[in-house]
C-alpha cells in the first residue's frame, strides 16, 4: 500500500512537470512510459521514507481540512505576520525571548505542520523541538507578559488556534 | 489583466524589500531570521501568482499545448516547494544557531537555556 501511494504520487508529479510534451492527451508516449518506470523504481526505493506505515493523510476529510486550513487560516495569518514584521522593521520595537510550549500533539506529522505554521505566522519562529515530549521552543519577537505566568507557556498566546488545527488535520 | 499583474509584482517586490531592510535593521540572528523567512515567502508567493496569471493568459489565447502554458504548473510546484523548504530551512538554521551558542539579544526570557534537549 505504501509502495502504491508513493508511486502514484511520484507519477502525478512527473506528469505535471512534463505537461504538453506531446499529443497523447497532453503527454508524449515516451514520457508516459519512462515516467511509469521511474515511478515504480522510486516507489520501491523510498516507500519507507515518504509514508512509513501511516496512511491517515489519504482520507479525503483530512485533505479537505488541510486545504481549508491553508486558505482561510494560514494565508491570512501569513499576511498579518508580514505587516507585523514591516511594523517592527520601521519602528524597531522588539521584545524578544525564547519560550517553551507544550502543544500535546500525538505524532510527528502534526508537529511538523504546527512548527512550520509557527515559523510563517506573526512574530514567532520555531527554534528547537524536544523529540521525547513533543515540546516546542519558539523564538517570540514580542513576548506577552501574561504568557510568562505558567511553565510551559500557554500555546494560545504564542500561536492561537494552530495546535487544534494541527490535531484535527493529522492527529 | 496587465494591471493585476503589476499589482501582484508590486506587492511581491515590496515585501521582499521589507525583508531585506529587516535583515539590515534587526539586532540579532533570530530576529533577522524572522524578517528573512516571512517576508521572502509572502513576497515570492505573490511573484509566483503573477507568473501564473501571465501564463494562464497565454494558455487561453494560444491553446493548452503551447510551451508557455506549462509555466503555471511549474511555478505552482515551485510555490509549494518554497513554502515547505523556507519554513523548514529557517527552523534548521535557528536550531543550528542555538546549538552553537548564539544567544538572543535583549531577551526577556530564554526557556531553552540550561534545558537538556535531545542529548
PDB file of N, CA and C in Angstrom, chain A residues 29-132:
ATOM      1  N   UNK A  29       4.240   9.641 -25.820  1.00  0.00           N
ATOM      2  CA  UNK A  29       4.246   8.247 -25.387  1.00  0.00           C
ATOM      3  C   UNK A  29       5.498   7.934 -24.551  1.00  0.00           C
ATOM      4  N   UNK A  30       6.647   8.496 -24.994  1.00  0.00           N
ATOM      5  CA  UNK A  30       7.897   8.208 -24.303  1.00  0.00           C
ATOM      6  C   UNK A  30       7.860   8.690 -22.848  1.00  0.00           C
ATOM      7  N   UNK A  31       7.321   9.914 -22.685  1.00  0.00           N
ATOM      8  CA  UNK A  31       7.257  10.478 -21.326  1.00  0.00           C
ATOM      9  C   UNK A  31       6.386   9.616 -20.429  1.00  0.00           C
ATOM     10  N   UNK A  32       5.253   9.144 -20.953  1.00  0.00           N
ATOM     11  CA  UNK A  32       4.360   8.322 -20.134  1.00  0.00           C
ATOM     12  C   UNK A  32       5.059   7.041 -19.696  1.00  0.00           C
ATOM     13  N   UNK A  33       5.791   6.396 -20.638  1.00  0.00           N
ATOM     14  CA  UNK A  33       6.430   5.113 -20.308  1.00  0.00           C
ATOM     15  C   UNK A  33       7.577   5.311 -19.318  1.00  0.00           C
ATOM     16  N   UNK A  34       8.483   6.268 -19.652  1.00  0.00           N
ATOM     17  CA  UNK A  34       9.653   6.437 -18.778  1.00  0.00           C
ATOM     18  C   UNK A  34       9.216   6.928 -17.404  1.00  0.00           C
ATOM     19  N   UNK A  35       8.157   7.770 -17.377  1.00  0.00           N
ATOM     20  CA  UNK A  35       7.626   8.211 -16.079  1.00  0.00           C
ATOM     21  C   UNK A  35       7.122   7.045 -15.261  1.00  0.00           C
ATOM     22  N   UNK A  36       6.409   6.110 -15.899  1.00  0.00           N
ATOM     23  CA  UNK A  36       5.892   4.953 -15.183  1.00  0.00           C
ATOM     24  C   UNK A  36       7.011   4.097 -14.619  1.00  0.00           C
ATOM     25  N   UNK A  37       8.044   3.851 -15.443  1.00  0.00           N
ATOM     26  CA  UNK A  37       9.173   3.032 -14.978  1.00  0.00           C
ATOM     27  C   UNK A  37       9.862   3.700 -13.787  1.00  0.00           C
ATOM     28  N   UNK A  38      10.129   5.027 -13.936  1.00  0.00           N
ATOM     29  CA  UNK A  38      10.792   5.753 -12.854  1.00  0.00           C
ATOM     30  C   UNK A  38       9.951   5.746 -11.581  1.00  0.00           C
ATOM     31  N   UNK A  39       8.612   5.899 -11.746  1.00  0.00           N
ATOM     32  CA  UNK A  39       7.735   5.929 -10.572  1.00  0.00           C
ATOM     33  C   UNK A  39       7.802   4.604  -9.826  1.00  0.00           C
ATOM     34  N   UNK A  40       7.842   3.486 -10.570  1.00  0.00           N
ATOM     35  CA  UNK A  40       7.908   2.182  -9.916  1.00  0.00           C
ATOM     36  C   UNK A  40       9.232   2.028  -9.157  1.00  0.00           C
ATOM     37  N   UNK A  41      10.349   2.434  -9.827  1.00  0.00           N
ATOM     38  CA  UNK A  41      11.658   2.316  -9.171  1.00  0.00           C
ATOM     39  C   UNK A  41      11.716   3.173  -7.908  1.00  0.00           C
ATOM     40  N   UNK A  42      11.306   4.455  -8.062  1.00  0.00           N
ATOM     41  CA  UNK A  42      11.377   5.370  -6.911  1.00  0.00           C
ATOM     42  C   UNK A  42      10.446   4.906  -5.799  1.00  0.00           C
ATOM     43  N   UNK A  43       9.251   4.418  -6.176  1.00  0.00           N
ATOM     44  CA  UNK A  43       8.308   3.931  -5.172  1.00  0.00           C
ATOM     45  C   UNK A  43       8.875   2.766  -4.396  1.00  0.00           C
ATOM     46  N   UNK A  44       9.555   1.845  -5.104  1.00  0.00           N
ATOM     47  CA  UNK A  44      10.123   0.685  -4.412  1.00  0.00           C
ATOM     48  C   UNK A  44      11.246   1.105  -3.480  1.00  0.00           C
ATOM     49  N   UNK A  45      12.030   2.119  -3.899  1.00  0.00           N
ATOM     50  CA  UNK A  45      13.179   2.514  -3.084  1.00  0.00           C
ATOM     51  C   UNK A  45      12.788   3.342  -1.869  1.00  0.00           C
ATOM     52  N   UNK A  46      11.776   4.212  -2.021  1.00  0.00           N
ATOM     53  CA  UNK A  46      11.533   5.197  -0.965  1.00  0.00           C
ATOM     54  C   UNK A  46      10.219   4.992  -0.227  1.00  0.00           C
ATOM     55  N   UNK A  47       9.611   3.824  -0.331  1.00  0.00           N
ATOM     56  CA  UNK A  47       8.288   3.688   0.286  1.00  0.00           C
ATOM     57  C   UNK A  47       8.328   3.804   1.806  1.00  0.00           C
ATOM     58  N   UNK A  48       9.483   3.490   2.408  1.00  0.00           N
ATOM     59  CA  UNK A  48       9.558   3.579   3.864  1.00  0.00           C
ATOM     60  C   UNK A  48       9.941   4.972   4.346  1.00  0.00           C
ATOM     61  N   UNK A  49      10.264   5.872   3.415  1.00  0.00           N
ATOM     62  CA  UNK A  49      10.656   7.223   3.818  1.00  0.00           C
ATOM     63  C   UNK A  49       9.471   8.173   3.726  1.00  0.00           C
ATOM     64  N   UNK A  50       8.707   8.084   2.625  1.00  0.00           N
ATOM     65  CA  UNK A  50       7.656   9.079   2.407  1.00  0.00           C
ATOM     66  C   UNK A  50       6.445   8.844   3.296  1.00  0.00           C
ATOM     67  N   UNK A  51       5.914   7.616   3.338  1.00  0.00           N
ATOM     68  CA  UNK A  51       4.677   7.415   4.109  1.00  0.00           C
ATOM     69  C   UNK A  51       4.855   6.517   5.336  1.00  0.00           C
ATOM     70  N   UNK A  52       5.960   5.777   5.450  1.00  0.00           N
ATOM     71  CA  UNK A  52       6.121   4.785   6.520  1.00  0.00           C
ATOM     72  C   UNK A  52       4.901   3.869   6.530  1.00  0.00           C
ATOM     73  N   UNK A  53       4.267   3.696   7.691  1.00  0.00           N
ATOM     74  CA  UNK A  53       3.054   2.869   7.693  1.00  0.00           C
ATOM     75  C   UNK A  53       1.813   3.713   7.970  1.00  0.00           C
ATOM     76  N   UNK A  54       1.989   5.000   7.845  1.00  0.00           N
ATOM     77  CA  UNK A  54       0.943   5.916   8.278  1.00  0.00           C
ATOM     78  C   UNK A  54       0.161   6.429   7.071  1.00  0.00           C
ATOM     79  N   UNK A  55      -1.020   5.900   6.852  1.00  0.00           N
ATOM     80  CA  UNK A  55      -1.784   6.287   5.654  1.00  0.00           C
ATOM     81  C   UNK A  55      -2.954   7.201   5.998  1.00  0.00           C
ATOM     82  N   UNK A  56      -2.905   7.867   7.162  1.00  0.00           N
ATOM     83  CA  UNK A  56      -4.075   8.629   7.579  1.00  0.00           C
ATOM     84  C   UNK A  56      -4.334   9.855   6.696  1.00  0.00           C
ATOM     85  N   UNK A  57      -3.261  10.374   6.031  1.00  0.00           N
ATOM     86  CA  UNK A  57      -3.481  11.567   5.209  1.00  0.00           C
ATOM     87  C   UNK A  57      -4.195  11.242   3.896  1.00  0.00           C
ATOM     88  N   UNK A  58      -4.489   9.958   3.643  1.00  0.00           N
ATOM     89  CA  UNK A  58      -5.238   9.618   2.437  1.00  0.00           C
ATOM     90  C   UNK A  58      -6.716   9.946   2.559  1.00  0.00           C
ATOM     91  N   UNK A  59      -7.211  10.087   3.787  1.00  0.00           N
ATOM     92  CA  UNK A  59      -8.657  10.303   3.927  1.00  0.00           C
ATOM     93  C   UNK A  59      -9.053  11.667   3.363  1.00  0.00           C
ATOM     94  N   UNK A  60     -10.103  11.710   2.540  1.00  0.00           N
ATOM     95  CA  UNK A  60     -10.491  12.970   1.891  1.00  0.00           C
ATOM     96  C   UNK A  60     -10.844  14.061   2.890  1.00  0.00           C
ATOM     97  N   UNK A  61     -11.364  13.650   4.074  1.00  0.00           N
ATOM     98  CA  UNK A  61     -11.744  14.649   5.068  1.00  0.00           C
ATOM     99  C   UNK A  61     -10.520  15.430   5.546  1.00  0.00           C
ATOM    100  N   UNK A  62      -9.393  14.703   5.749  1.00  0.00           N
ATOM    101  CA  UNK A  62      -8.174  15.371   6.234  1.00  0.00           C
ATOM    102  C   UNK A  62      -7.595  16.293   5.156  1.00  0.00           C
ATOM    103  N   UNK A  63      -7.625  15.832   3.889  1.00  0.00           N
ATOM    104  CA  UNK A  63      -7.090  16.662   2.808  1.00  0.00           C
ATOM    105  C   UNK A  63      -7.925  17.931   2.661  1.00  0.00           C
ATOM    106  N   UNK A  64      -9.260  17.766   2.753  1.00  0.00           N
ATOM    107  CA  UNK A  64     -10.164  18.919   2.664  1.00  0.00           C
ATOM    108  C   UNK A  64      -9.889  19.900   3.800  1.00  0.00           C
ATOM    109  N   UNK A  65      -9.764  19.355   5.026  1.00  0.00           N
ATOM    110  CA  UNK A  65      -9.465  20.209   6.179  1.00  0.00           C
ATOM    111  C   UNK A  65      -8.147  20.944   5.991  1.00  0.00           C
ATOM    112  N   UNK A  66      -7.146  20.244   5.420  1.00  0.00           N
ATOM    113  CA  UNK A  66      -5.834  20.851   5.212  1.00  0.00           C
ATOM    114  C   UNK A  66      -5.938  22.020   4.238  1.00  0.00           C
ATOM    115  N   UNK A  67      -6.713  21.834   3.146  1.00  0.00           N
ATOM    116  CA  UNK A  67      -6.872  22.927   2.180  1.00  0.00           C
ATOM    117  C   UNK A  67      -7.599  24.109   2.818  1.00  0.00           C
ATOM    118  N   UNK A  68      -8.685  23.819   3.580  1.00  0.00           N
ATOM    119  CA  UNK A  68      -9.413  24.878   4.282  1.00  0.00           C
ATOM    120  C   UNK A  68      -8.456  25.647   5.195  1.00  0.00           C
ATOM    121  N   UNK A  69      -7.628  24.864   5.928  1.00  0.00           N
ATOM    122  CA  UNK A  69      -6.664  25.469   6.854  1.00  0.00           C
ATOM    123  C   UNK A  69      -5.690  26.370   6.104  1.00  0.00           C
ATOM    124  N   UNK A  70      -5.150  25.871   4.958  1.00  0.00           N
ATOM    125  CA  UNK A  70      -4.180  26.659   4.202  1.00  0.00           C
ATOM    126  C   UNK A  70      -4.773  27.971   3.730  1.00  0.00           C
ATOM    127  N   UNK A  71      -5.983  27.917   3.171  1.00  0.00           N
ATOM    128  CA  UNK A  71      -6.524  29.105   2.526  1.00  0.00           C
ATOM    129  C   UNK A  71      -7.116  30.083   3.530  1.00  0.00           C
ATOM    130  N   UNK A  72      -7.893  29.582   4.513  1.00  0.00           N
ATOM    131  CA  UNK A  72      -8.633  30.504   5.368  1.00  0.00           C
ATOM    132  C   UNK A  72      -7.977  30.798   6.708  1.00  0.00           C
ATOM    133  N   UNK A  73      -7.037  29.972   7.144  1.00  0.00           N
ATOM    134  CA  UNK A  73      -6.400  30.213   8.435  1.00  0.00           C
ATOM    135  C   UNK A  73      -4.939  30.618   8.259  1.00  0.00           C
ATOM    136  N   UNK A  74      -4.208  29.821   7.447  1.00  0.00           N
ATOM    137  CA  UNK A  74      -2.767  30.026   7.360  1.00  0.00           C
ATOM    138  C   UNK A  74      -2.412  31.255   6.546  1.00  0.00           C
ATOM    139  N   UNK A  75      -3.058  31.413   5.366  1.00  0.00           N
ATOM    140  CA  UNK A  75      -2.659  32.526   4.497  1.00  0.00           C
ATOM    141  C   UNK A  75      -2.947  33.892   5.123  1.00  0.00           C
ATOM    142  N   UNK A  76      -4.165  34.122   5.719  1.00  0.00           N
ATOM    143  CA  UNK A  76      -4.368  35.404   6.418  1.00  0.00           C
ATOM    144  C   UNK A  76      -3.362  35.637   7.527  1.00  0.00           C
ATOM    145  N   UNK A  77      -3.005  34.553   8.264  1.00  0.00           N
ATOM    146  CA  UNK A  77      -2.011  34.708   9.334  1.00  0.00           C
ATOM    147  C   UNK A  77      -0.660  35.119   8.762  1.00  0.00           C
ATOM    148  N   UNK A  78      -0.317  34.569   7.583  1.00  0.00           N
ATOM    149  CA  UNK A  78       0.951  34.942   6.937  1.00  0.00           C
ATOM    150  C   UNK A  78       0.940  36.415   6.538  1.00  0.00           C
ATOM    151  N   UNK A  79      -0.212  36.887   6.033  1.00  0.00           N
ATOM    152  CA  UNK A  79      -0.319  38.301   5.662  1.00  0.00           C
ATOM    153  C   UNK A  79      -0.145  39.188   6.880  1.00  0.00           C
ATOM    154  N   UNK A  80      -0.823  38.822   8.002  1.00  0.00           N
ATOM    155  CA  UNK A  80      -0.682  39.597   9.239  1.00  0.00           C
ATOM    156  C   UNK A  80       0.772  39.586   9.702  1.00  0.00           C
ATOM    157  N   UNK A  81       1.430  38.411   9.579  1.00  0.00           N
ATOM    158  CA  UNK A  81       2.821  38.292  10.003  1.00  0.00           C
ATOM    159  C   UNK A  81       3.702  39.267   9.260  1.00  0.00           C
ATOM    160  N   UNK A  82       3.453  39.417   7.944  1.00  0.00           N
ATOM    161  CA  UNK A  82       4.295  40.307   7.158  1.00  0.00           C
ATOM    162  C   UNK A  82       4.089  41.758   7.519  1.00  0.00           C
ATOM    163  N   UNK A  83       2.804  42.124   7.775  1.00  0.00           N
ATOM    164  CA  UNK A  83       2.553  43.505   8.173  1.00  0.00           C
ATOM    165  C   UNK A  83       3.191  43.767   9.533  1.00  0.00           C
ATOM    166  N   UNK A  84       3.147  42.741  10.410  1.00  0.00           N
ATOM    167  CA  UNK A  84       3.764  42.842  11.731  1.00  0.00           C
ATOM    168  C   UNK A  84       5.282  43.052  11.617  1.00  0.00           C
ATOM    169  N   UNK A  85       5.923  42.253  10.731  1.00  0.00           N
ATOM    170  CA  UNK A  85       7.370  42.415  10.557  1.00  0.00           C
ATOM    171  C   UNK A  85       7.687  43.792   9.983  1.00  0.00           C
ATOM    172  N   UNK A  86       6.862  44.241   9.022  1.00  0.00           N
ATOM    173  CA  UNK A  86       7.080  45.569   8.441  1.00  0.00           C
ATOM    174  C   UNK A  86       7.009  46.643   9.518  1.00  0.00           C
ATOM    175  N   UNK A  87       5.996  46.504  10.420  1.00  0.00           N
ATOM    176  CA  UNK A  87       5.835  47.471  11.518  1.00  0.00           C
ATOM    177  C   UNK A  87       7.068  47.480  12.417  1.00  0.00           C
ATOM    178  N   UNK A  88       7.572  46.272  12.726  1.00  0.00           N
ATOM    179  CA  UNK A  88       8.736  46.208  13.621  1.00  0.00           C
ATOM    180  C   UNK A  88      10.018  46.681  12.927  1.00  0.00           C
ATOM    181  N   UNK A  89      10.103  46.464  11.612  1.00  0.00           N
ATOM    182  CA  UNK A  89      11.260  46.972  10.874  1.00  0.00           C
ATOM    183  C   UNK A  89      11.282  48.489  10.934  1.00  0.00           C
ATOM    184  N   UNK A  90      10.108  49.113  10.763  1.00  0.00           N
ATOM    185  CA  UNK A  90      10.062  50.570  10.691  1.00  0.00           C
ATOM    186  C   UNK A  90      10.249  51.187  12.071  1.00  0.00           C
ATOM    187  N   UNK A  91       9.525  50.666  13.105  1.00  0.00           N
ATOM    188  CA  UNK A  91       9.597  51.300  14.421  1.00  0.00           C
ATOM    189  C   UNK A  91      10.757  50.776  15.265  1.00  0.00           C
ATOM    190  N   UNK A  92      11.231  49.541  14.992  1.00  0.00           N
ATOM    191  CA  UNK A  92      12.302  48.987  15.800  1.00  0.00           C
ATOM    192  C   UNK A  92      11.871  48.516  17.177  1.00  0.00           C
ATOM    193  N   UNK A  93      10.542  48.369  17.400  1.00  0.00           N
ATOM    194  CA  UNK A  93      10.060  47.912  18.709  1.00  0.00           C
ATOM    195  C   UNK A  93      10.123  46.395  18.791  1.00  0.00           C
ATOM    196  N   UNK A  94      11.104  45.859  19.520  1.00  0.00           N
ATOM    197  CA  UNK A  94      11.107  44.406  19.710  1.00  0.00           C
ATOM    198  C   UNK A  94      11.304  44.090  21.178  1.00  0.00           C
ATOM    199  N   UNK A  95      10.813  42.902  21.556  1.00  0.00           N
ATOM    200  CA  UNK A  95      10.833  42.478  22.950  1.00  0.00           C
ATOM    201  C   UNK A  95      11.011  40.965  22.943  1.00  0.00           C
ATOM    202  N   UNK A  96      12.166  40.469  22.464  1.00  0.00           N
ATOM    203  CA  UNK A  96      12.242  39.059  22.104  1.00  0.00           C
ATOM    204  C   UNK A  96      12.493  38.116  23.278  1.00  0.00           C
ATOM    205  N   UNK A  97      12.280  36.826  23.024  1.00  0.00           N
ATOM    206  CA  UNK A  97      12.554  35.805  24.018  1.00  0.00           C
ATOM    207  C   UNK A  97      12.276  34.439  23.432  1.00  0.00           C
ATOM    208  N   UNK A  98      12.823  33.407  24.073  1.00  0.00           N
ATOM    209  CA  UNK A  98      12.538  32.051  23.616  1.00  0.00           C
ATOM    210  C   UNK A  98      11.660  31.379  24.660  1.00  0.00           C
ATOM    211  N   UNK A  99      10.485  30.916  24.260  1.00  0.00           N
ATOM    212  CA  UNK A  99       9.551  30.321  25.208  1.00  0.00           C
ATOM    213  C   UNK A  99       9.318  28.854  24.857  1.00  0.00           C
ATOM    214  N   UNK A 100       8.953  28.084  25.883  1.00  0.00           N
ATOM    215  CA  UNK A 100       8.663  26.669  25.665  1.00  0.00           C
ATOM    216  C   UNK A 100       7.153  26.479  25.668  1.00  0.00           C
ATOM    217  N   UNK A 101       6.635  25.792  24.649  1.00  0.00           N
ATOM    218  CA  UNK A 101       5.204  25.464  24.687  1.00  0.00           C
ATOM    219  C   UNK A 101       5.051  23.956  24.570  1.00  0.00           C
ATOM    220  N   UNK A 102       3.973  23.465  25.152  1.00  0.00           N
ATOM    221  CA  UNK A 102       3.694  22.025  25.106  1.00  0.00           C
ATOM    222  C   UNK A 102       2.339  21.835  24.425  1.00  0.00           C
ATOM    223  N   UNK A 103       2.329  21.724  23.071  1.00  0.00           N
ATOM    224  CA  UNK A 103       1.047  21.667  22.366  1.00  0.00           C
ATOM    225  C   UNK A 103       0.326  20.328  22.489  1.00  0.00           C
ATOM    226  N   UNK A 104       0.964  19.308  23.073  1.00  0.00           N
ATOM    227  CA  UNK A 104       0.346  17.983  23.275  1.00  0.00           C
ATOM    228  C   UNK A 104      -0.148  17.379  21.972  1.00  0.00           C
ATOM    229  N   UNK A 105       0.729  17.303  20.965  1.00  0.00           N
ATOM    230  CA  UNK A 105       0.350  16.696  19.693  1.00  0.00           C
ATOM    231  C   UNK A 105       0.807  15.248  19.664  1.00  0.00           C
ATOM    232  N   UNK A 106      -0.010  14.363  19.056  1.00  0.00           N
ATOM    233  CA  UNK A 106       0.280  12.935  19.141  1.00  0.00           C
ATOM    234  C   UNK A 106       1.373  12.424  18.216  1.00  0.00           C
ATOM    235  N   UNK A 107       1.583  13.016  17.025  1.00  0.00           N
ATOM    236  CA  UNK A 107       2.545  12.396  16.103  1.00  0.00           C
ATOM    237  C   UNK A 107       3.416  13.441  15.401  1.00  0.00           C
ATOM    238  N   UNK A 108       4.380  12.931  14.635  1.00  0.00           N
ATOM    239  CA  UNK A 108       5.367  13.797  14.002  1.00  0.00           C
ATOM    240  C   UNK A 108       4.767  14.721  12.947  1.00  0.00           C
ATOM    241  N   UNK A 109       3.790  14.180  12.179  1.00  0.00           N
ATOM    242  CA  UNK A 109       3.239  14.963  11.070  1.00  0.00           C
ATOM    243  C   UNK A 109       2.524  16.207  11.580  1.00  0.00           C
ATOM    244  N   UNK A 110       1.711  16.040  12.644  1.00  0.00           N
ATOM    245  CA  UNK A 110       1.003  17.198  13.177  1.00  0.00           C
ATOM    246  C   UNK A 110       1.987  18.191  13.766  1.00  0.00           C
ATOM    247  N   UNK A 111       3.057  17.668  14.389  1.00  0.00           N
ATOM    248  CA  UNK A 111       4.072  18.567  14.959  1.00  0.00           C
ATOM    249  C   UNK A 111       4.774  19.340  13.855  1.00  0.00           C
ATOM    250  N   UNK A 112       5.006  18.681  12.702  1.00  0.00           N
ATOM    251  CA  UNK A 112       5.644  19.367  11.583  1.00  0.00           C
ATOM    252  C   UNK A 112       4.745  20.474  11.046  1.00  0.00           C
ATOM    253  N   UNK A 113       3.427  20.155  10.907  1.00  0.00           N
ATOM    254  CA  UNK A 113       2.502  21.187  10.429  1.00  0.00           C
ATOM    255  C   UNK A 113       2.518  22.377  11.387  1.00  0.00           C
ATOM    256  N   UNK A 114       2.485  22.088  12.701  1.00  0.00           N
ATOM    257  CA  UNK A 114       2.461  23.179  13.679  1.00  0.00           C
ATOM    258  C   UNK A 114       3.764  23.986  13.640  1.00  0.00           C
ATOM    259  N   UNK A 115       4.912  23.294  13.580  1.00  0.00           N
ATOM    260  CA  UNK A 115       6.188  24.012  13.630  1.00  0.00           C
ATOM    261  C   UNK A 115       6.367  24.897  12.401  1.00  0.00           C
ATOM    262  N   UNK A 116       5.997  24.368  11.220  1.00  0.00           N
ATOM    263  CA  UNK A 116       6.129  25.177  10.017  1.00  0.00           C
ATOM    264  C   UNK A 116       5.135  26.335  10.016  1.00  0.00           C
ATOM    265  N   UNK A 117       3.918  26.105  10.548  1.00  0.00           N
ATOM    266  CA  UNK A 117       2.950  27.198  10.630  1.00  0.00           C
ATOM    267  C   UNK A 117       3.445  28.274  11.575  1.00  0.00           C
ATOM    268  N   UNK A 118       4.039  27.854  12.710  1.00  0.00           N
ATOM    269  CA  UNK A 118       4.559  28.819  13.677  1.00  0.00           C
ATOM    270  C   UNK A 118       5.627  29.691  13.036  1.00  0.00           C
ATOM    271  N   UNK A 119       6.506  29.079  12.238  1.00  0.00           N
ATOM    272  CA  UNK A 119       7.580  29.858  11.624  1.00  0.00           C
ATOM    273  C   UNK A 119       7.045  30.924  10.682  1.00  0.00           C
ATOM    274  N   UNK A 120       5.949  30.606   9.978  1.00  0.00           N
ATOM    275  CA  UNK A 120       5.477  31.568   8.978  1.00  0.00           C
ATOM    276  C   UNK A 120       4.370  32.476   9.484  1.00  0.00           C
ATOM    277  N   UNK A 121       4.081  32.483  10.768  1.00  0.00           N
ATOM    278  CA  UNK A 121       2.972  33.312  11.256  1.00  0.00           C
ATOM    279  C   UNK A 121       3.449  34.323  12.279  1.00  0.00           C
ATOM    280  N   UNK A 122       2.576  35.288  12.650  1.00  0.00           N
ATOM    281  CA  UNK A 122       3.026  36.503  13.334  1.00  0.00           C
ATOM    282  C   UNK A 122       3.981  36.324  14.501  1.00  0.00           C
ATOM    283  N   UNK A 123       5.164  36.910  14.355  1.00  0.00           N
ATOM    284  CA  UNK A 123       6.055  37.105  15.476  1.00  0.00           C
ATOM    285  C   UNK A 123       6.719  35.888  16.081  1.00  0.00           C
ATOM    286  N   UNK A 124       6.577  34.712  15.480  1.00  0.00           N
ATOM    287  CA  UNK A 124       7.147  33.529  16.107  1.00  0.00           C
ATOM    288  C   UNK A 124       7.986  32.732  15.122  1.00  0.00           C
ATOM    289  N   UNK A 125       8.946  31.961  15.673  1.00  0.00           N
ATOM    290  CA  UNK A 125       9.877  31.185  14.847  1.00  0.00           C
ATOM    291  C   UNK A 125      10.283  29.966  15.664  1.00  0.00           C
ATOM    292  N   UNK A 126       9.987  28.762  15.163  1.00  0.00           N
ATOM    293  CA  UNK A 126      10.337  27.599  15.984  1.00  0.00           C
ATOM    294  C   UNK A 126      11.836  27.349  15.926  1.00  0.00           C
ATOM    295  N   UNK A 127      12.443  27.139  17.104  1.00  0.00           N
ATOM    296  CA  UNK A 127      13.894  27.003  17.189  1.00  0.00           C
ATOM    297  C   UNK A 127      14.292  25.560  17.426  1.00  0.00           C
ATOM    298  N   UNK A 128      13.616  24.918  18.358  1.00  0.00           N
ATOM    299  CA  UNK A 128      14.081  23.591  18.769  1.00  0.00           C
ATOM    300  C   UNK A 128      12.869  22.740  19.152  1.00  0.00           C
ATOM    301  N   UNK A 129      12.975  21.431  18.903  1.00  0.00           N
ATOM    302  CA  UNK A 129      11.884  20.538  19.311  1.00  0.00           C
ATOM    303  C   UNK A 129      12.450  19.442  20.198  1.00  0.00           C
ATOM    304  N   UNK A 130      11.713  19.164  21.263  1.00  0.00           N
ATOM    305  CA  UNK A 130      12.095  18.068  22.152  1.00  0.00           C
ATOM    306  C   UNK A 130      11.421  16.797  21.638  1.00  0.00           C
ATOM    307  N   UNK A 131      12.241  15.868  21.128  1.00  0.00           N
ATOM    308  CA  UNK A 131      11.640  14.715  20.455  1.00  0.00           C
ATOM    309  C   UNK A 131      10.970  13.743  21.416  1.00  0.00           C
ATOM    310  N   UNK A 132      11.328  13.797  22.696  1.00  0.00           N
ATOM    311  CA  UNK A 132      10.707  12.855  23.642  1.00  0.00           C
ATOM    312  C   UNK A 132       9.317  13.323  24.046  1.00  0.00           C
TER     313      UNK A 132
END
